[in-house]
């Protein structure tokens, strides 16, 4: 069983990677965002980026920096097929997934203004923010020395595959396919 993790900046195209791999390769899919949304609703909190960050940090602090992805990994093992875990945000998550088996981490980045335009169109509960708030949210999640908190920049640095999503969907898919082929040939 192969596990592909996806990390990257806010609105860069992590979901686009997931959609493409699901369609092209039939992977099972597990989302940190969905897992956290379940927990947020269970706690009776509003589903927004602040709750996502607070609940994720709380779960990691109470259990371990890799707790959330370990829960998703257990679901992936039960599915008994290659899978994607979307929205890897801590170094502990990357390290745990590397220890647990065949793992490849994909990092996605794009220009900030383009990413903001994408989240406005996406319109999820966590996306209804100003450009300034968008940038502040990202800054808060980019670097942190606390192992229980988000450190997207460190996760990006640990990635096996680095993608830039500033072009068309077709260009991005071609870039992803080429990178996956290269990674698979190296295994």
Coordinates of C-alpha atoms in Angstrom, one line a residue:
X1 CA 0.0 0.0 0.0
X2 CA 1.3 3.4 -1.0
X3 CA 0.4 6.6 0.8
X4 CA 0.6 10.0 -0.9
X5 CA 0.5 13.0 1.4
X6 CA -0.3 16.4 0.1
X7 CA 0.9 19.7 1.7
X8 CA 1.1 23.2 0.5
X9 CA 0.2 26.8 0.9
X10 CA -3.5 27.8 1.3
X11 CA -5.5 27.6 -1.9
X12 CA -2.5 26.3 -4.0
X13 CA -4.2 23.3 -5.4
X14 CA -4.0 20.5 -2.9
X15 CA -7.5 19.5 -3.7
X16 CA -6.7 19.5 -7.5
X17 CA -3.9 17.0 -6.8
X18 CA -6.3 14.8 -4.9
X19 CA -9.0 15.0 -7.6
X20 CA -6.5 14.1 -10.3
X21 CA -5.0 11.2 -8.4
X22 CA -8.4 9.9 -7.5
X23 CA -9.6 10.0 -11.1
X24 CA -6.4 8.8 -12.7
X25 CA -5.2 6.2 -10.2
X26 CA -8.2 5.2 -8.1
X27 CA -6.6 6.0 -4.7
X28 CA -8.7 6.0 -1.5
X29 CA -8.9 9.5 0.0
X30 CA -8.6 10.7 3.5
X31 CA -8.8 14.4 4.5
X32 CA -7.4 16.1 7.6
X33 CA -9.9 18.9 7.0
X34 CA -12.8 16.4 7.0
X35 CA -11.5 14.7 10.1
X36 CA -11.2 18.1 11.9
X37 CA -14.6 19.2 10.7
X38 CA -16.1 16.1 12.3
X39 CA -14.4 16.9 15.6
X40 CA -15.3 20.6 15.4
X41 CA -19.0 19.7 15.0
X42 CA -18.8 17.2 17.8
X43 CA -17.4 19.9 20.1
X44 CA -20.2 22.3 18.9
X45 CA -17.8 24.9 17.5
X46 CA -18.2 27.0 14.4
X47 CA -16.6 25.5 11.3
X48 CA -14.0 28.1 10.4
X49 CA -10.2 28.3 10.1
X50 CA -9.7 29.4 13.7
X51 CA -11.6 26.3 15.0
X52 CA -9.7 24.1 12.6
X53 CA -6.4 25.4 13.9
X54 CA -7.4 25.3 17.5
X55 CA -8.9 21.8 17.4
X56 CA -5.9 20.4 15.4
X57 CA -3.4 21.9 17.8
X58 CA -5.5 20.6 20.8
X59 CA -5.6 17.1 19.4
X60 CA -1.9 17.1 18.7
X61 CA -1.1 18.5 22.2
X62 CA -3.3 16.0 23.9
X63 CA -2.0 13.0 21.9
X64 CA 1.1 13.5 19.7
X65 CA 2.1 15.8 16.8
X66 CA 1.2 13.0 14.4
X67 CA -2.1 12.0 16.0
X68 CA -4.5 13.1 13.2
X69 CA -2.6 11.5 10.4
X70 CA -2.1 8.3 12.4
X71 CA -5.9 8.1 12.8
X72 CA -6.3 8.6 9.0
X73 CA -3.5 6.1 8.4
X74 CA -5.5 3.5 10.3
X75 CA -8.5 4.2 8.1
X76 CA -6.2 3.9 5.0
X77 CA -4.9 0.5 6.2
X78 CA -8.5 -0.7 6.6
X79 CA -9.2 0.4 3.0
X80 CA -6.4 -1.9 1.9
X81 CA -5.4 0.2 -1.2
X82 CA -3.2 3.1 -2.2
X83 CA -4.4 6.3 -0.6
X84 CA -4.0 10.0 -0.4
X85 CA -4.0 11.9 2.9
X86 CA -4.6 15.6 2.2
X87 CA -3.4 18.6 4.2
X88 CA -0.3 17.5 6.0
X89 CA 0.7 20.4 8.1
X90 CA 3.2 19.4 10.8
X91 CA 6.7 17.9 10.7
X92 CA 5.5 15.1 13.1
X93 CA 2.9 14.1 10.6
X94 CA 5.5 13.8 7.8
X95 CA 7.9 11.8 10.0
X96 CA 5.1 9.5 11.2
X97 CA 3.9 8.7 7.7
X98 CA 7.4 8.0 6.6
X99 CA 7.8 5.5 9.5
X100 CA 4.5 3.8 8.7
X101 CA 5.3 2.7 5.2
X102 CA 5.7 3.5 1.5
X103 CA 5.1 7.3 1.6
X104 CA 5.5 10.2 -0.9
X105 CA 4.9 13.8 0.1
X106 CA 3.7 16.2 -2.6
X107 CA 4.0 20.0 -1.9
X108 CA 1.9 22.5 -3.9
X109 CA 2.6 26.2 -4.1
X110 CA 1.3 29.1 -6.2
X111 CA 1.3 32.9 -6.2
X112 CA -0.6 34.4 -3.2
X113 CA -3.0 36.6 -5.3
X114 CA -3.9 33.6 -7.5
X115 CA -4.5 31.4 -4.5
X116 CA -6.7 34.0 -2.9
X117 CA -8.8 34.2 -6.1
X118 CA -9.2 30.4 -6.0
X119 CA -10.4 30.3 -2.4
X120 CA -12.9 33.0 -3.1
X121 CA -14.3 30.8 -5.9
X122 CA -14.1 27.7 -3.7
X123 CA -16.1 29.4 -1.0
X124 CA -15.8 26.9 1.8
X125 CA -16.5 27.9 5.4
X126 CA -12.9 28.6 6.0
X127 CA -12.5 30.7 2.8
X128 CA -14.8 33.6 3.5
X129 CA -12.0 36.1 4.5
X130 CA -10.4 39.2 3.2
X131 CA -7.0 39.0 1.4
X132 CA -5.3 40.5 4.5
X133 CA -6.9 37.8 6.7
X134 CA -5.9 35.1 4.2
X135 CA -2.3 36.2 4.3
X136 CA -2.4 36.4 8.1
X137 CA -3.9 32.9 8.4
X138 CA -1.2 31.5 6.2
X139 CA 1.6 33.3 8.0
X140 CA 0.3 31.8 11.3
X141 CA 0.5 28.3 9.8
X142 CA 3.8 28.6 7.9
X143 CA 6.4 28.3 10.6
X144 CA 6.2 27.2 14.2
X145 CA 8.7 25.7 16.6
X146 CA 6.0 23.9 18.6
X147 CA 5.8 20.4 17.2
X148 CA 2.0 20.3 17.8
X149 CA 1.3 23.3 15.6
X150 CA 1.3 23.9 11.9
X151 CA 4.6 24.3 10.1
X152 CA 3.7 24.3 6.4
X153 CA 7.0 25.7 5.3
X154 CA 8.9 22.8 7.0
X155 CA 6.5 20.3 5.4
X156 CA 7.1 21.8 2.0
X157 CA 10.8 21.5 2.5
X158 CA 10.4 17.8 3.4
X159 CA 8.4 17.0 0.3
X160 CA 9.5 14.4 -2.3
X161 CA 7.7 16.3 -5.1
X162 CA 7.4 20.0 -5.5
X163 CA 4.8 21.5 -7.8
X164 CA 4.0 25.1 -8.7
X165 CA 0.4 25.7 -9.7
X166 CA 0.4 29.1 -11.5
X167 CA -0.8 27.9 -14.9
X168 CA -3.8 26.1 -16.4
X169 CA -5.3 23.0 -14.9
X170 CA -3.9 21.0 -17.9
X171 CA -0.4 22.3 -17.3
X172 CA -0.7 21.4 -13.6
X173 CA -2.0 17.9 -14.3
X174 CA 0.9 17.3 -16.8
X175 CA 3.4 18.5 -14.2
X176 CA 1.8 16.2 -11.5
X177 CA 1.8 13.2 -13.9
X178 CA 5.4 13.7 -14.8
X179 CA 6.5 14.1 -11.2
X180 CA 4.5 10.9 -10.1
X181 CA 6.0 8.9 -13.0
X182 CA 9.5 10.0 -12.0
X183 CA 8.9 9.2 -8.3
X184 CA 7.5 5.8 -9.2
X185 CA 10.5 5.0 -11.4
X186 CA 12.8 5.9 -8.6
X187 CA 11.2 3.4 -6.2

